[in-house]
Each structure stands twice: as structure tokens, then as C-alpha cells.
């Protein structure tokens, strides 16, 4: 089954304790992206990747890092989490094929609470 | 990307057709209309997209007016599981660039038994 998976689904942590949220897709998609969703602010893009070793900032990249060493994985790293990073996080992927780039598949979400 | 306007909420009876409108009066000729939905706190789900012609797939139908200034998403036989926030997104296909989706506030569709 074609899917985007994220782990963990729920995470409670403390300020400053490094964490990684994993994202993996099994569709051989070139494009992957991370969003965060907050009440009243909608979904905002954090980082995106056009292909392996190609990443770039989205609208709200501060406090986050990403890497794309393999096509299927796109982990989101919070080196020193702060309470304002408490949010619902979604990973998404797209084939990048002409005419289908905008059809994105989203993961189930990771709910993060930073105390 | 063109701005879209959707009603904040709508109700529909189970088994009936749900017609969700979207206004995109400033749409450009190369911009597509996309619909996604988000069931409570789950990841957004792609539904359908179109440029000029009406489109239908296993989930829904998309009707785009001739002047392309508005569109309607039709769920032909709504079920309780269709209760979700529906987002209408307009954007051009840009090869080789960030495929970021800009979600507005959408329409909360509530399907009632």
C-alpha cells in the first residue's frame, strides 16, 4: 500500500532535549516536505526536499533541521526544542512528475508537546 | 497563486449529495483547482483537481465554471466519514520548484445522520 509513515505519532519532551521525527514514503517520490499545523495558523511549510541531498527552507524553518540521505526518508530534527514548537507535524511527498507535482500524500501526523 | 474563498461551514444529510463551493475570481489561465480534505487532526488527503473541464474520480466530482472564477466539489452520496475540513487550493504547476501547498481556512463539512 502506498503510504507516508511518521514516527513517533505522539511525543512529549522537555525543552532542550534533541529529538528526531522520522518520515518515510514507499512511493519512490522525489519531493518531500514538512509542515506544522497550529490552531488559527493553518499548515505552514517548514522544509522541503526536491531530491536526495537537495533541501531548502520553507516558511518557518527556524529551530528545525532536515536531511535527505535516501530518497525514501526525510527526518525532521529539533536540536533544542522549545515550547513554541509544540504543534502537529505532517510529512508529505509527491512524485514530482509533470502534472502530478501538486498531488501530495500526507503522513498521519506527529503530535509534539514540548514542556 | 490565486486567492480562494470558501464558506466556513456547511451541513449535509447522510446519503445526500454535498456541494462545496469555492470562489477563485482571480485565477490565472495556467492555474489548477485542487481539493484536499482533512479529517480531524489526520493528514490532509488529496481528492481531485482540474484545469478547465469537469473532472470525476472515485471520490468526487469537480465542476469548474466556464469563466473558471468558481468551482464546486460534489460528494455524490455523503457519509458520516466525509465529515472533514475541505480545502480548495489554486496554483500553477511549476516543474522543478517547491510544491508547497497553501491551505486557507477551508469549509468544515458536517454530515448528519
mmCIF file of N, CA, C and O in Angstrom, chain B residues 4-13 16-24 33-39 45 47-48 54-55 59-65 69-79 81-90 105-111:
data_model
loop_
_atom_site.group_PDB
_atom_site.id
_atom_site.type_symbol
_atom_site.label_atom_id
_atom_site.label_comp_id
_atom_site.label_asym_id
_atom_site.label_seq_id
_atom_site.Cartn_x
_atom_site.Cartn_y
_atom_site.Cartn_z
ATOM 1 N N UNK B 4 -8.506 32.023 -2.720
ATOM 2 C CA UNK B 4 -9.784 31.319 -2.779
ATOM 3 C C UNK B 4 -10.655 31.730 -1.597
ATOM 4 O O UNK B 4 -10.153 32.110 -0.540
ATOM 5 N N UNK B 5 -11.967 31.658 -1.811
ATOM 6 C CA UNK B 5 -12.926 31.964 -0.751
ATOM 7 C C UNK B 5 -13.895 30.807 -0.636
ATOM 8 O O UNK B 5 -14.482 30.382 -1.646
ATOM 9 N N UNK B 6 -14.033 30.287 0.585
ATOM 10 C CA UNK B 6 -14.943 29.175 0.838
ATOM 11 C C UNK B 6 -15.812 29.517 2.040
ATOM 12 O O UNK B 6 -15.375 30.229 2.948
ATOM 13 N N UNK B 7 -17.043 28.998 2.071
ATOM 14 C CA UNK B 7 -17.848 29.205 3.275
ATOM 15 C C UNK B 7 -17.195 28.483 4.448
ATOM 16 O O UNK B 7 -16.605 27.415 4.272
ATOM 17 N N UNK B 8 -17.280 29.035 5.648
ATOM 18 C CA UNK B 8 -16.613 28.402 6.789
ATOM 19 C C UNK B 8 -17.201 27.059 7.173
ATOM 20 O O UNK B 8 -16.480 26.192 7.664
ATOM 21 N N UNK B 9 -18.499 26.879 6.961
ATOM 22 C CA UNK B 9 -19.098 25.605 7.358
ATOM 23 C C UNK B 9 -20.329 25.297 6.512
ATOM 24 O O UNK B 9 -20.955 26.205 5.947
ATOM 25 N N UNK B 10 -20.615 23.998 6.424
ATOM 26 C CA UNK B 10 -21.814 23.527 5.719
ATOM 27 C C UNK B 10 -22.280 22.247 6.398
ATOM 28 O O UNK B 10 -21.461 21.511 6.983
ATOM 29 N N UNK B 11 -23.574 21.983 6.264
ATOM 30 C CA UNK B 11 -24.140 20.733 6.762
ATOM 31 C C UNK B 11 -24.722 19.958 5.595
ATOM 32 O O UNK B 11 -25.159 20.534 4.591
ATOM 33 N N UNK B 12 -24.758 18.640 5.752
ATOM 34 C CA UNK B 12 -25.324 17.789 4.716
ATOM 35 C C UNK B 12 -25.911 16.561 5.406
ATOM 36 O O UNK B 12 -25.346 16.059 6.384
ATOM 37 N N UNK B 13 -27.023 16.073 4.873
ATOM 38 C CA UNK B 13 -27.615 14.853 5.411
ATOM 39 C C UNK B 13 -26.925 13.637 4.799
ATOM 40 O O UNK B 13 -26.564 13.633 3.612
ATOM 41 N N UNK B 16 -27.083 12.126 1.051
ATOM 42 C CA UNK B 16 -27.362 13.164 0.060
ATOM 43 C C UNK B 16 -26.054 13.665 -0.528
ATOM 44 O O UNK B 16 -24.968 13.424 -0.008
ATOM 45 N N UNK B 17 -26.195 14.412 -1.629
ATOM 46 C CA UNK B 17 -25.002 14.999 -2.251
ATOM 47 C C UNK B 17 -24.559 16.227 -1.460
ATOM 48 O O UNK B 17 -25.379 17.024 -1.028
ATOM 49 N N UNK B 18 -23.271 16.339 -1.287
ATOM 50 C CA UNK B 18 -22.696 17.531 -0.661
ATOM 51 C C UNK B 18 -22.040 18.358 -1.759
ATOM 52 O O UNK B 18 -21.216 17.837 -2.521
ATOM 53 N N UNK B 19 -22.431 19.624 -1.842
ATOM 54 C CA UNK B 19 -21.893 20.526 -2.862
ATOM 55 C C UNK B 19 -21.117 21.642 -2.163
ATOM 56 O O UNK B 19 -21.703 22.496 -1.511
ATOM 57 N N UNK B 20 -19.819 21.623 -2.315
ATOM 58 C CA UNK B 20 -18.973 22.595 -1.637
ATOM 59 C C UNK B 20 -18.451 23.614 -2.646
ATOM 60 O O UNK B 20 -17.714 23.267 -3.566
ATOM 61 N N UNK B 21 -18.809 24.890 -2.441
ATOM 62 C CA UNK B 21 -18.380 25.901 -3.405
ATOM 63 C C UNK B 21 -17.025 26.515 -3.070
ATOM 64 O O UNK B 21 -16.596 26.513 -1.903
ATOM 65 N N UNK B 22 -16.393 27.033 -4.106
ATOM 66 C CA UNK B 22 -15.133 27.747 -3.931
ATOM 67 C C UNK B 22 -15.090 28.875 -4.958
ATOM 68 O O UNK B 22 -15.353 28.657 -6.138
ATOM 69 N N UNK B 23 -14.777 30.053 -4.470
ATOM 70 C CA UNK B 23 -14.637 31.192 -5.364
ATOM 71 C C UNK B 23 -13.169 31.498 -5.581
ATOM 72 O O UNK B 23 -12.402 31.595 -4.612
ATOM 73 N N UNK B 24 -12.766 31.619 -6.837
ATOM 74 C CA UNK B 24 -11.358 31.946 -7.157
ATOM 75 C C UNK B 24 -11.363 32.893 -8.341
ATOM 76 O O UNK B 24 -10.880 32.560 -9.435
ATOM 77 N N UNK B 33 -7.226 24.015 -10.101
ATOM 78 C CA UNK B 33 -8.019 23.995 -8.867
ATOM 79 C C UNK B 33 -7.837 22.618 -8.227
ATOM 80 O O UNK B 33 -8.091 21.589 -8.855
ATOM 81 N N UNK B 34 -7.383 22.629 -6.992
ATOM 82 C CA UNK B 34 -7.168 21.398 -6.238
ATOM 83 C C UNK B 34 -8.090 21.368 -5.029
ATOM 84 O O UNK B 34 -8.374 22.400 -4.427
ATOM 85 N N UNK B 35 -8.513 20.174 -4.691
ATOM 86 C CA UNK B 35 -9.276 19.979 -3.457
ATOM 87 C C UNK B 35 -8.585 18.920 -2.605
ATOM 88 O O UNK B 35 -8.237 17.834 -3.085
ATOM 89 N N UNK B 36 -8.418 19.277 -1.348
ATOM 90 C CA UNK B 36 -7.928 18.357 -0.331
ATOM 91 C C UNK B 36 -8.936 18.385 0.823
ATOM 92 O O UNK B 36 -9.707 19.323 0.961
ATOM 93 N N UNK B 37 -8.878 17.367 1.641
ATOM 94 C CA UNK B 37 -9.682 17.403 2.863
ATOM 95 C C UNK B 37 -8.855 16.899 4.027
ATOM 96 O O UNK B 37 -7.878 16.164 3.845
ATOM 97 N N UNK B 38 -9.260 17.309 5.233
ATOM 98 C CA UNK B 38 -8.565 16.883 6.439
ATOM 99 C C UNK B 38 -9.610 16.459 7.459
ATOM 100 O O UNK B 38 -10.380 17.297 7.962
ATOM 101 N N UNK B 39 -9.636 15.187 7.694
ATOM 102 C CA UNK B 39 -10.468 14.651 8.752
ATOM 103 C C UNK B 39 -9.751 14.933 10.063
ATOM 104 O O UNK B 39 -8.525 14.831 10.125
ATOM 105 N N UNK B 45 -5.774 14.928 2.771
ATOM 106 C CA UNK B 45 -5.942 13.887 1.756
ATOM 107 C C UNK B 45 -6.336 14.537 0.448
ATOM 108 O O UNK B 45 -7.284 15.330 0.386
ATOM 109 N N UNK B 47 -8.104 14.976 -3.011
ATOM 110 C CA UNK B 47 -9.395 14.492 -3.526
ATOM 111 C C UNK B 47 -9.403 14.507 -5.042
ATOM 112 O O UNK B 47 -9.606 13.483 -5.696
ATOM 113 N N UNK B 48 -9.176 15.676 -5.634
ATOM 114 C CA UNK B 48 -9.357 15.818 -7.070
ATOM 115 C C UNK B 48 -8.753 17.140 -7.512
ATOM 116 O O UNK B 48 -8.540 18.032 -6.681
ATOM 117 N N UNK B 54 -14.688 19.646 -16.348
ATOM 118 C CA UNK B 54 -15.177 18.956 -15.162
ATOM 119 C C UNK B 54 -14.452 17.624 -15.030
ATOM 120 O O UNK B 54 -14.088 16.998 -16.021
ATOM 121 N N UNK B 55 -14.219 17.234 -13.799
ATOM 122 C CA UNK B 55 -13.486 16.015 -13.528
ATOM 123 C C UNK B 55 -14.273 15.148 -12.546
ATOM 124 O O UNK B 55 -14.995 15.674 -11.690
ATOM 125 N N UNK B 59 -13.832 9.399 -5.754
ATOM 126 C CA UNK B 59 -14.198 10.108 -4.522
ATOM 127 C C UNK B 59 -15.220 11.203 -4.761
ATOM 128 O O UNK B 59 -16.106 11.428 -3.921
ATOM 129 N N UNK B 60 -15.055 11.952 -5.860
ATOM 130 C CA UNK B 60 -15.852 13.165 -6.010
ATOM 131 C C UNK B 60 -15.889 13.613 -7.465
ATOM 132 O O UNK B 60 -15.203 13.052 -8.318
ATOM 133 N N UNK B 61 -16.675 14.660 -7.685
ATOM 134 C CA UNK B 61 -16.695 15.345 -8.971
ATOM 135 C C UNK B 61 -16.333 16.799 -8.744
ATOM 136 O O UNK B 61 -16.639 17.375 -7.684
ATOM 137 N N UNK B 62 -15.677 17.372 -9.735
ATOM 138 C CA UNK B 62 -15.293 18.779 -9.678
ATOM 139 C C UNK B 62 -15.920 19.480 -10.872
ATOM 140 O O UNK B 62 -15.655 19.090 -12.013
ATOM 141 N N UNK B 63 -16.729 20.488 -10.573
ATOM 142 C CA UNK B 63 -17.360 21.278 -11.616
ATOM 143 C C UNK B 63 -16.729 22.660 -11.594
ATOM 144 O O UNK B 63 -16.760 23.352 -10.571
ATOM 145 N N UNK B 64 -16.139 23.068 -12.721
ATOM 146 C CA UNK B 64 -15.499 24.379 -12.841
ATOM 147 C C UNK B 64 -16.328 25.199 -13.817
ATOM 148 O O UNK B 64 -16.636 24.732 -14.926
ATOM 149 N N UNK B 65 -16.685 26.417 -13.421
ATOM 150 C CA UNK B 65 -17.490 27.256 -14.311
ATOM 151 C C UNK B 65 -16.705 27.608 -15.557
ATOM 152 O O UNK B 65 -15.459 27.568 -15.575
ATOM 153 N N UNK B 69 -13.963 31.179 -12.658
ATOM 154 C CA UNK B 69 -13.894 32.008 -11.461
ATOM 155 C C UNK B 69 -14.441 31.307 -10.234
ATOM 156 O O UNK B 69 -14.318 31.812 -9.111
ATOM 157 N N UNK B 70 -15.066 30.181 -10.402
ATOM 158 C CA UNK B 70 -15.553 29.431 -9.252
ATOM 159 C C UNK B 70 -15.652 27.947 -9.602
ATOM 160 O O UNK B 70 -15.613 27.584 -10.784
ATOM 161 N N UNK B 71 -15.745 27.148 -8.557
ATOM 162 C CA UNK B 71 -15.864 25.711 -8.767
ATOM 163 C C UNK B 71 -16.688 25.104 -7.632
ATOM 164 O O UNK B 71 -16.898 25.748 -6.592
ATOM 165 N N UNK B 72 -17.142 23.882 -7.859
ATOM 166 C CA UNK B 72 -17.906 23.170 -6.845
ATOM 167 C C UNK B 72 -17.389 21.741 -6.747
ATOM 168 O O UNK B 72 -17.250 21.057 -7.769
ATOM 169 N N UNK B 73 -17.109 21.339 -5.540
ATOM 170 C CA UNK B 73 -16.761 19.945 -5.285
ATOM 171 C C UNK B 73 -18.036 19.216 -4.893
ATOM 172 O O UNK B 73 -18.779 19.675 -4.020
ATOM 173 N N UNK B 74 -18.288 18.094 -5.526
ATOM 174 C CA UNK B 74 -19.508 17.336 -5.243
ATOM 175 C C UNK B 74 -19.148 15.958 -4.710
ATOM 176 O O UNK B 74 -18.424 15.194 -5.359
ATOM 177 N N UNK B 75 -19.624 15.683 -3.506
ATOM 178 C CA UNK B 75 -19.551 14.326 -2.962
ATOM 179 C C UNK B 75 -20.932 13.736 -3.186
ATOM 180 O O UNK B 75 -21.902 14.160 -2.549
ATOM 181 N N UNK B 76 -21.079 12.781 -4.075
ATOM 182 C CA UNK B 76 -22.418 12.389 -4.529
ATOM 183 C C UNK B 76 -23.309 11.757 -3.462
ATOM 184 O O UNK B 76 -24.516 11.983 -3.456
ATOM 185 N N UNK B 77 -22.724 10.987 -2.585
ATOM 186 C CA UNK B 77 -23.523 10.341 -1.531
ATOM 187 C C UNK B 77 -22.729 10.446 -0.228
ATOM 188 O O UNK B 77 -21.966 9.555 0.117
ATOM 189 N N UNK B 78 -22.898 11.556 0.450
ATOM 190 C CA UNK B 78 -22.066 11.815 1.631
ATOM 191 C C UNK B 78 -22.336 10.792 2.740
ATOM 192 O O UNK B 78 -23.487 10.393 2.986
ATOM 193 N N UNK B 79 -21.271 10.391 3.402
ATOM 194 C CA UNK B 79 -21.374 9.516 4.562
ATOM 195 C C UNK B 79 -20.810 10.246 5.775
ATOM 196 O O UNK B 79 -20.167 11.283 5.647
ATOM 197 N N UNK B 81 -18.355 9.532 7.438
ATOM 198 C CA UNK B 81 -16.897 9.594 7.357
ATOM 199 C C UNK B 81 -16.400 10.715 6.459
ATOM 200 O O UNK B 81 -15.189 10.965 6.399
ATOM 201 N N UNK B 82 -17.305 11.369 5.755
ATOM 202 C CA UNK B 82 -16.908 12.518 4.937
ATOM 203 C C UNK B 82 -16.871 13.808 5.745
ATOM 204 O O UNK B 82 -16.509 14.864 5.212
ATOM 205 N N UNK B 83 -17.265 13.766 7.005
ATOM 206 C CA UNK B 83 -17.151 14.955 7.859
ATOM 207 C C UNK B 83 -15.679 15.329 7.975
ATOM 208 O O UNK B 83 -14.856 14.531 8.428
ATOM 209 N N UNK B 84 -15.356 16.551 7.539
ATOM 210 C CA UNK B 84 -13.955 16.970 7.457
ATOM 211 C C UNK B 84 -13.905 18.445 7.076
ATOM 212 O O UNK B 84 -14.920 19.041 6.736
ATOM 213 N N UNK B 85 -12.710 19.003 7.124
ATOM 214 C CA UNK B 85 -12.478 20.337 6.572
ATOM 215 C C UNK B 85 -12.004 20.154 5.131
ATOM 216 O O UNK B 85 -11.062 19.386 4.883
ATOM 217 N N UNK B 86 -12.660 20.822 4.200
ATOM 218 C CA UNK B 86 -12.350 20.716 2.780
ATOM 219 C C UNK B 86 -11.656 21.994 2.319
ATOM 220 O O UNK B 86 -12.150 23.096 2.534
ATOM 221 N N UNK B 87 -10.508 21.808 1.692
ATOM 222 C CA UNK B 87 -9.706 22.936 1.243
ATOM 223 C C UNK B 87 -9.695 23.008 -0.283
ATOM 224 O O UNK B 87 -9.406 22.018 -0.958
ATOM 225 N N UNK B 88 -9.951 24.201 -0.772
ATOM 226 C CA UNK B 88 -9.847 24.492 -2.210
ATOM 227 C C UNK B 88 -8.543 25.268 -2.395
ATOM 228 O O UNK B 88 -8.322 26.278 -1.726
ATOM 229 N N UNK B 89 -7.670 24.783 -3.246
ATOM 230 C CA UNK B 89 -6.354 25.405 -3.439
ATOM 231 C C UNK B 89 -6.161 25.639 -4.925
ATOM 232 O O UNK B 89 -6.427 24.758 -5.746
ATOM 233 N N UNK B 90 -5.697 26.831 -5.258
ATOM 234 C CA UNK B 90 -5.451 27.161 -6.662
ATOM 235 C C UNK B 90 -3.965 27.428 -6.839
ATOM 236 O O UNK B 90 -3.380 28.218 -6.103
ATOM 237 N N UNK B 105 -8.557 28.540 5.206
ATOM 238 C CA UNK B 105 -9.329 28.058 6.356
ATOM 239 C C UNK B 105 -10.268 26.914 5.971
ATOM 240 O O UNK B 105 -10.711 26.155 6.820
ATOM 241 N N UNK B 106 -10.600 26.793 4.703
ATOM 242 C CA UNK B 106 -11.425 25.685 4.250
ATOM 243 C C UNK B 106 -12.866 25.764 4.713
ATOM 244 O O UNK B 106 -13.300 26.723 5.364
ATOM 245 N N UNK B 107 -13.620 24.724 4.363
ATOM 246 C CA UNK B 107 -15.020 24.577 4.763
ATOM 247 C C UNK B 107 -15.151 23.344 5.630
ATOM 248 O O UNK B 107 -14.766 22.243 5.205
ATOM 249 N N UNK B 108 -15.700 23.525 6.822
ATOM 250 C CA UNK B 108 -15.994 22.369 7.669
ATOM 251 C C UNK B 108 -17.325 21.787 7.230
ATOM 252 O O UNK B 108 -18.374 22.409 7.412
ATOM 253 N N UNK B 109 -17.274 20.615 6.622
ATOM 254 C CA UNK B 109 -18.486 19.908 6.218
ATOM 255 C C UNK B 109 -18.861 18.924 7.319
ATOM 256 O O UNK B 109 -18.060 18.074 7.690
ATOM 257 N N UNK B 110 -20.072 19.066 7.815
ATOM 258 C CA UNK B 110 -20.584 18.134 8.812
ATOM 259 C C UNK B 110 -21.697 17.331 8.173
ATOM 260 O O UNK B 110 -22.691 17.903 7.703
ATOM 261 N N UNK B 111 -21.522 16.019 8.120
ATOM 262 C CA UNK B 111 -22.547 15.133 7.579
ATOM 263 C C UNK B 111 -23.349 14.590 8.749
ATOM 264 O O UNK B 111 -22.797 13.976 9.667
#
